[in-house]
Amino acid sequence: MQEVQSPTVFHLALPNHGQTLTDDQFQALRQRGFSVCVFDDFAPLSDALERRDATNRGWPGLLCLTGTLNGLTALTMRLRMSYPRLGILLLSDWSESALLQALQSGADSLLPISATPELLGCYAYSMFRRQLPVTMVANKRPTDLWRLEQNGWALCSPAGKRFSLTSAERSFFDCLLRHPERQATHAQLLQAIDERGCLAPDNTPASQHSYSMAEVNRLGVLVSRLRRKFERDATDLPIRSIHNWGYMFSAECEIGSQRQQ
């Protein structure tokens, strides 16, 4: 068997369960630059994981398991104890209760066995992006800051890369960076990018207005587009989502000549 190399997706189908990834699903993974290693038994998979764990300090890899849920959860608990950093994705019959069972067993997620190749490929890439090791920089120089320039129409990275902003993106960053700790709620950010400068009908301040899930999703789309814009130039945008609350900018930044810490 060939030696696995990063980034790698491992696949094991539980025997006698009649479920496995399709050729199109495998191809979607390969098209995104992953090496795919397929196993038909647990023993050689375990050997490959042991070799990888001993020699690889990069991405820990993603393991896709297919089969019936009860068999998969038992195997997942065993694997999670031995390989705490390994990404584990189960593909089986999907329901909310099945997803809960999968997460409780130690899996990262559960997709339906009928998941489209595009969905599987996007999930694998998302795991790869989130699990890459972070390089810590000691004694960061005071000049290694992000800067909001040109009256808010451009964001400059510490490496000197300058990104032009749309009007909505400009309003988003201006709101986020001017709030304490560079954190703002969904409502505050939505108010900032809303062209109407909306207030609730009873003149309740917009910061207290209850926005719909569709409006919060609209904000999420804006953030996703921002991340892709910066990723295209090999730059990690330090925007972090605060679950069910808002967003934060997790790096120091200057607004013009004003430093935000």
mmCIF file of C-alpha atoms in Angstrom:
data_model
loop_
_atom_site.group_PDB
_atom_site.id
_atom_site.type_symbol
_atom_site.label_atom_id
_atom_site.label_comp_id
_atom_site.label_asym_id
_atom_site.label_seq_id
_atom_site.Cartn_x
_atom_site.Cartn_y
_atom_site.Cartn_z
ATOM 1 C CA MET A 1 0.000 0.000 0.000
ATOM 2 C CA GLN A 2 1.301 3.450 -0.920
ATOM 3 C CA GLU A 3 2.479 5.757 1.831
ATOM 4 C CA VAL A 4 -0.175 8.349 2.618
ATOM 5 C CA GLN A 5 0.747 12.008 2.251
ATOM 6 C CA SER A 6 -0.889 15.203 3.430
ATOM 7 C CA PRO A 7 -3.519 16.335 2.815
ATOM 8 C CA THR A 8 -5.203 12.950 2.959
ATOM 9 C CA VAL A 9 -8.751 11.690 3.206
ATOM 10 C CA PHE A 10 -9.014 8.122 4.501
ATOM 11 C CA HIS A 11 -12.096 6.047 3.725
ATOM 12 C CA LEU A 12 -13.380 2.887 5.382
ATOM 13 C CA ALA A 13 -16.722 1.236 4.645
ATOM 14 C CA LEU A 14 -17.899 -1.111 7.367
ATOM 15 C CA PRO A 15 -18.073 -4.629 5.903
ATOM 16 C CA ASN A 16 -21.424 -6.217 4.975
ATOM 17 C CA HIS A 17 -23.280 -2.902 5.224
ATOM 18 C CA GLY A 18 -23.528 -2.247 1.497
ATOM 19 C CA GLN A 19 -22.683 1.460 1.762
ATOM 20 C CA THR A 20 -19.638 3.197 0.382
ATOM 21 C CA LEU A 21 -18.661 6.443 -1.303
ATOM 22 C CA THR A 22 -19.403 6.724 -5.013
ATOM 23 C CA ASP A 23 -16.843 7.324 -7.741
ATOM 24 C CA ASP A 24 -18.188 10.879 -8.101
ATOM 25 C CA GLN A 25 -17.713 11.525 -4.363
ATOM 26 C CA PHE A 26 -14.124 10.247 -4.527
ATOM 27 C CA GLN A 27 -13.495 12.404 -7.596
ATOM 28 C CA ALA A 28 -14.812 15.517 -5.821
ATOM 29 C CA LEU A 29 -12.222 14.990 -3.089
ATOM 30 C CA ARG A 30 -9.376 14.474 -5.567
ATOM 31 C CA GLN A 31 -10.376 17.567 -7.534
ATOM 32 C CA ARG A 32 -9.822 19.618 -4.368
ATOM 33 C CA GLY A 33 -6.261 18.358 -4.067
ATOM 34 C CA PHE A 34 -6.758 15.560 -1.540
ATOM 35 C CA SER A 35 -5.046 12.203 -1.663
ATOM 36 C CA VAL A 36 -7.687 9.507 -1.075
ATOM 37 C CA CYS A 37 -6.724 6.231 0.634
ATOM 38 C CA VAL A 38 -9.407 3.545 0.636
ATOM 39 C CA PHE A 39 -9.419 0.649 3.101
ATOM 40 C CA ASP A 40 -11.663 -2.416 3.304
ATOM 41 C CA ASP A 41 -10.599 -3.459 6.794
ATOM 42 C CA PHE A 42 -9.842 -1.703 10.065
ATOM 43 C CA ALA A 43 -6.385 -3.239 10.628
ATOM 44 C CA PRO A 44 -4.605 -1.635 7.624
ATOM 45 C CA LEU A 45 -6.406 1.650 8.325
ATOM 46 C CA SER A 46 -5.137 1.577 11.896
ATOM 47 C CA ASP A 47 -1.588 0.888 10.660
ATOM 48 C CA ALA A 48 -1.771 3.857 8.257
ATOM 49 C CA LEU A 49 -3.058 6.158 10.995
ATOM 50 C CA GLU A 50 -0.289 5.041 13.354
ATOM 51 C CA ARG A 51 2.392 5.756 10.745
ATOM 52 C CA ARG A 52 0.875 9.127 9.973
ATOM 53 C CA ASP A 53 0.503 10.074 13.638
ATOM 54 C CA ALA A 54 4.183 9.309 14.251
ATOM 55 C CA THR A 55 5.608 11.193 11.256
ATOM 56 C CA ASN A 56 3.205 13.987 10.348
ATOM 57 C CA ARG A 57 2.852 17.285 12.202
ATOM 58 C CA GLY A 58 0.661 18.997 9.623
ATOM 59 C CA TRP A 59 -3.008 18.385 8.952
ATOM 60 C CA PRO A 60 -4.109 15.330 10.971
ATOM 61 C CA GLY A 61 -6.261 14.079 8.101
ATOM 62 C CA LEU A 62 -9.951 13.357 7.599
ATOM 63 C CA LEU A 63 -11.503 9.922 7.989
ATOM 64 C CA CYS A 64 -14.775 9.214 6.158
ATOM 65 C CA LEU A 65 -16.679 6.232 7.529
ATOM 66 C CA THR A 66 -19.737 4.707 5.844
ATOM 67 C CA GLY A 67 -22.129 2.127 7.225
ATOM 68 C CA THR A 68 -25.004 1.802 9.674
ATOM 69 C CA LEU A 69 -25.037 4.397 12.419
ATOM 70 C CA ASN A 70 -24.763 2.011 15.378
ATOM 71 C CA GLY A 71 -21.650 0.383 13.953
ATOM 72 C CA LEU A 72 -20.125 3.735 13.058
ATOM 73 C CA THR A 73 -20.602 5.340 16.478
ATOM 74 C CA ALA A 74 -18.952 2.409 18.261
ATOM 75 C CA LEU A 75 -15.968 2.614 15.911
ATOM 76 C CA THR A 76 -15.819 6.399 16.239
ATOM 77 C CA MET A 77 -15.529 6.268 20.038
ATOM 78 C CA ARG A 78 -12.631 3.844 19.680
ATOM 79 C CA LEU A 79 -10.887 6.007 17.090
ATOM 80 C CA ARG A 80 -11.416 9.270 18.944
ATOM 81 C CA MET A 81 -9.602 7.963 22.017
ATOM 82 C CA SER A 82 -6.572 6.967 19.929
ATOM 83 C CA TYR A 83 -6.509 9.905 17.502
ATOM 84 C CA PRO A 84 -7.896 13.039 19.201
ATOM 85 C CA ARG A 85 -6.898 15.402 16.338
ATOM 86 C CA LEU A 86 -8.190 13.252 13.479
ATOM 87 C CA GLY A 87 -11.199 14.670 11.631
ATOM 88 C CA ILE A 88 -13.989 12.075 11.563
ATOM 89 C CA LEU A 89 -16.956 12.342 9.206
ATOM 90 C CA LEU A 90 -19.720 9.737 9.225
ATOM 91 C CA LEU A 91 -21.896 9.066 6.174
ATOM 92 C CA SER A 92 -25.060 7.155 6.940
ATOM 93 C CA ASP A 93 -28.815 7.648 7.248
ATOM 94 C CA TRP A 94 -29.335 11.232 8.401
ATOM 95 C CA SER A 95 -31.693 12.738 10.961
ATOM 96 C CA GLU A 96 -31.322 15.261 13.751
ATOM 97 C CA SER A 97 -31.226 12.509 16.373
ATOM 98 C CA ALA A 98 -28.646 10.608 14.303
ATOM 99 C CA LEU A 99 -26.486 13.749 14.078
ATOM 100 C CA LEU A 100 -26.690 14.151 17.856
ATOM 101 C CA GLN A 101 -25.668 10.518 18.345
ATOM 102 C CA ALA A 102 -22.738 10.962 15.953
ATOM 103 C CA LEU A 103 -21.472 14.093 17.715
ATOM 104 C CA GLN A 104 -21.769 12.446 21.128
ATOM 105 C CA SER A 105 -19.647 9.540 19.901
ATOM 106 C CA GLY A 106 -16.821 11.911 18.966
ATOM 107 C CA ALA A 107 -17.467 12.457 15.254
ATOM 108 C CA ASP A 108 -17.086 15.944 13.824
ATOM 109 C CA SER A 109 -20.229 15.669 11.744
ATOM 110 C CA LEU A 110 -22.679 13.372 9.977
ATOM 111 C CA LEU A 111 -23.665 13.676 6.334
ATOM 112 C CA PRO A 112 -26.336 11.631 4.545
ATOM 113 C CA ILE A 113 -24.882 8.756 2.529
ATOM 114 C CA SER A 114 -26.527 10.410 -0.483
ATOM 115 C CA ALA A 115 -24.616 13.693 0.040
ATOM 116 C CA THR A 116 -23.708 15.330 -3.252
ATOM 117 C CA PRO A 117 -20.054 15.208 -4.308
ATOM 118 C CA GLU A 118 -19.965 19.012 -4.035
ATOM 119 C CA LEU A 119 -21.152 18.937 -0.402
ATOM 120 C CA LEU A 120 -18.646 16.246 0.569
ATOM 121 C CA GLY A 121 -15.801 18.064 -1.175
ATOM 122 C CA CYS A 122 -16.681 21.389 0.465
ATOM 123 C CA TYR A 123 -16.906 19.769 3.903
ATOM 124 C CA ALA A 124 -13.485 18.122 3.504
ATOM 125 C CA TYR A 125 -11.931 21.431 2.439
ATOM 126 C CA SER A 126 -13.560 23.205 5.387
ATOM 127 C CA MET A 127 -12.055 20.643 7.785
ATOM 128 C CA PHE A 128 -8.664 21.041 6.117
ATOM 129 C CA ARG A 129 -8.760 24.831 6.454
ATOM 130 C CA ARG A 130 -9.857 24.800 10.111
ATOM 131 C CA GLN A 131 -7.427 22.104 11.287
ATOM 132 C CA LEU A 132 -4.232 23.489 9.807
ATOM 133 C CA PRO A 133 -1.719 24.205 12.579
ATOM 134 C CA VAL A 134 -1.481 27.844 13.597
ATOM 135 C CA THR A 135 1.996 29.331 13.596
ATOM 136 C CA MET A 136 2.464 31.408 16.729
ATOM 137 C CA VAL A 137 4.604 34.523 16.331
ATOM 138 C CA ALA A 138 6.478 35.509 19.476
ATOM 139 C CA ASN A 139 7.283 39.123 20.370
ATOM 140 C CA LYS A 140 4.996 40.588 17.742
ATOM 141 C CA ARG A 141 6.298 43.951 16.553
ATOM 142 C CA PRO A 142 4.055 46.995 17.176
ATOM 143 C CA THR A 143 4.034 47.613 13.415
ATOM 144 C CA ASP A 144 2.499 44.191 12.689
ATOM 145 C CA LEU A 145 -1.021 45.584 12.694
ATOM 146 C CA TRP A 146 -3.984 45.592 10.400
ATOM 147 C CA ARG A 147 -4.950 49.074 9.202
ATOM 148 C CA LEU A 148 -8.251 50.485 7.987
ATOM 149 C CA GLU A 149 -7.156 53.133 5.471
ATOM 150 C CA GLN A 150 -8.453 55.559 2.830
ATOM 151 C CA ASN A 151 -11.309 56.756 5.021
ATOM 152 C CA GLY A 152 -12.394 53.171 5.586
ATOM 153 C CA TRP A 153 -12.398 52.080 1.935
ATOM 154 C CA ALA A 154 -9.360 49.788 2.212
ATOM 155 C CA LEU A 155 -8.123 47.231 4.753
ATOM 156 C CA CYS A 156 -4.375 46.608 4.822
ATOM 157 C CA SER A 157 -2.903 43.391 6.246
ATOM 158 C CA PRO A 158 0.278 43.258 8.389
ATOM 159 C CA ALA A 159 2.062 41.921 5.298
ATOM 160 C CA GLY A 160 1.200 45.128 3.429
ATOM 161 C CA LYS A 161 -1.528 43.695 1.186
ATOM 162 C CA ARG A 162 -4.300 46.234 0.591
ATOM 163 C CA PHE A 163 -7.892 45.121 -0.044
ATOM 164 C CA SER A 164 -10.523 47.495 -1.442
ATOM 165 C CA LEU A 165 -13.893 47.352 0.322
ATOM 166 C CA THR A 166 -17.444 47.733 -0.940
ATOM 167 C CA SER A 167 -19.768 50.141 0.833
ATOM 168 C CA ALA A 168 -21.353 47.313 2.839
ATOM 169 C CA GLU A 169 -17.928 45.888 3.771
ATOM 170 C CA ARG A 170 -16.718 49.373 4.737
ATOM 171 C CA SER A 171 -19.717 49.845 7.056
ATOM 172 C CA PHE A 172 -19.184 46.355 8.521
ATOM 173 C CA PHE A 173 -15.525 46.987 9.414
ATOM 174 C CA ASP A 174 -16.153 50.512 10.670
ATOM 175 C CA CYS A 175 -18.776 49.189 13.095
ATOM 176 C CA LEU A 176 -16.761 46.138 14.171
ATOM 177 C CA LEU A 177 -13.479 47.961 14.754
ATOM 178 C CA ARG A 178 -14.940 50.913 16.644
ATOM 179 C CA HIS A 179 -16.751 48.815 19.256
ATOM 180 C CA PRO A 180 -14.983 47.780 22.485
ATOM 181 C CA GLU A 181 -12.775 44.706 22.103
ATOM 182 C CA ARG A 182 -13.532 44.881 18.353
ATOM 183 C CA GLN A 183 -16.759 42.942 18.930
ATOM 184 C CA ALA A 184 -20.249 43.788 17.692
ATOM 185 C CA THR A 185 -23.622 42.085 17.779
ATOM 186 C CA HIS A 186 -25.541 40.933 14.719
ATOM 187 C CA ALA A 187 -28.000 43.797 15.282
ATOM 188 C CA GLN A 188 -25.265 46.441 15.503
ATOM 189 C CA LEU A 189 -23.586 45.174 12.335
ATOM 190 C CA LEU A 190 -26.858 44.866 10.434
ATOM 191 C CA GLN A 191 -27.771 48.412 11.403
ATOM 192 C CA ALA A 192 -24.384 49.582 10.134
ATOM 193 C CA ILE A 193 -24.740 47.967 6.696
ATOM 194 C CA ASP A 194 -28.465 48.642 6.317
ATOM 195 C CA GLU A 195 -28.838 51.450 3.797
ATOM 196 C CA ARG A 196 -32.081 52.519 5.473
ATOM 197 C CA GLY A 197 -30.381 53.044 8.854
ATOM 198 C CA CYS A 198 -33.380 51.169 10.152
ATOM 199 C CA LEU A 199 -35.110 51.700 13.483
ATOM 200 C CA ALA A 200 -37.826 49.527 14.889
ATOM 201 C CA PRO A 201 -41.316 50.986 14.235
ATOM 202 C CA ASP A 202 -41.708 52.011 17.868
ATOM 203 C CA ASN A 203 -38.408 53.949 17.761
ATOM 204 C CA THR A 204 -36.597 51.247 19.702
ATOM 205 C CA PRO A 205 -32.850 51.729 19.142
ATOM 206 C CA ALA A 206 -31.663 49.524 16.289
ATOM 207 C CA SER A 207 -29.072 47.942 18.575
ATOM 208 C CA GLN A 208 -32.000 46.431 20.492
ATOM 209 C CA HIS A 209 -34.005 45.536 17.371
ATOM 210 C CA SER A 210 -34.651 41.796 16.895
ATOM 211 C CA TYR A 211 -33.492 40.868 13.417
ATOM 212 C CA SER A 212 -34.863 37.880 11.537
ATOM 213 C CA MET A 213 -32.809 34.778 10.841
ATOM 214 C CA ALA A 214 -32.843 35.688 7.139
ATOM 215 C CA GLU A 215 -31.173 39.022 7.945
ATOM 216 C CA VAL A 216 -28.568 37.330 10.160
ATOM 217 C CA ASN A 217 -27.916 34.883 7.299
ATOM 218 C CA ARG A 218 -27.441 37.874 4.986
ATOM 219 C CA LEU A 219 -24.700 39.055 7.330
ATOM 220 C CA GLY A 220 -23.134 35.590 7.238
ATOM 221 C CA VAL A 221 -23.055 35.708 3.439
ATOM 222 C CA LEU A 222 -21.203 39.039 3.572
ATOM 223 C CA VAL A 223 -18.611 37.606 5.978
ATOM 224 C CA SER A 224 -18.155 34.479 3.811
ATOM 225 C CA ARG A 225 -17.529 36.614 0.749
ATOM 226 C CA LEU A 226 -15.028 38.704 2.676
ATOM 227 C CA ARG A 227 -13.117 35.601 3.751
ATOM 228 C CA ARG A 228 -12.993 34.308 0.183
ATOM 229 C CA LYS A 229 -11.777 37.690 -1.082
ATOM 230 C CA PHE A 230 -8.830 37.593 1.340
ATOM 231 C CA GLU A 231 -8.155 33.864 0.847
ATOM 232 C CA ARG A 232 -7.716 34.435 -2.887
ATOM 233 C CA ASP A 233 -4.666 36.523 -1.966
ATOM 234 C CA ALA A 234 -3.407 33.965 0.596
ATOM 235 C CA THR A 235 -4.466 36.107 3.554
ATOM 236 C CA ASP A 236 -6.309 34.846 6.623
ATOM 237 C CA LEU A 237 -8.897 37.424 7.638
ATOM 238 C CA PRO A 238 -9.103 37.432 11.478
ATOM 239 C CA ILE A 239 -12.901 37.647 11.741
ATOM 240 C CA ARG A 240 -14.342 35.196 14.242
ATOM 241 C CA SER A 241 -18.001 34.313 14.710
ATOM 242 C CA ILE A 242 -19.417 34.484 18.247
ATOM 243 C CA HIS A 243 -22.190 31.886 18.278
ATOM 244 C CA ASN A 244 -25.711 33.338 18.323
ATOM 245 C CA TRP A 245 -24.341 36.809 19.163
ATOM 246 C CA GLY A 246 -22.157 38.502 16.555
ATOM 247 C CA TYR A 247 -18.592 38.803 15.264
ATOM 248 C CA MET A 248 -15.183 39.919 16.459
ATOM 249 C CA PHE A 249 -11.950 41.047 14.795
ATOM 250 C CA SER A 250 -9.303 38.997 16.594
ATOM 251 C CA ALA A 251 -6.237 41.100 15.805
ATOM 252 C CA GLU A 252 -4.994 44.596 16.585
ATOM 253 C CA CYS A 253 -5.976 47.223 14.042
ATOM 254 C CA GLU A 254 -5.466 50.920 13.344
ATOM 255 C CA ILE A 255 -8.272 53.094 12.022
ATOM 256 C CA GLY A 256 -6.360 55.809 10.234
ATOM 257 C CA SER A 257 -3.879 56.873 12.922
ATOM 258 C CA GLN A 258 -5.997 55.515 15.787
ATOM 259 C CA ARG A 259 -4.841 52.187 17.166
ATOM 260 C CA GLN A 260 -7.541 49.730 18.298
ATOM 261 C CA GLN A 261 -6.351 47.218 20.909
#
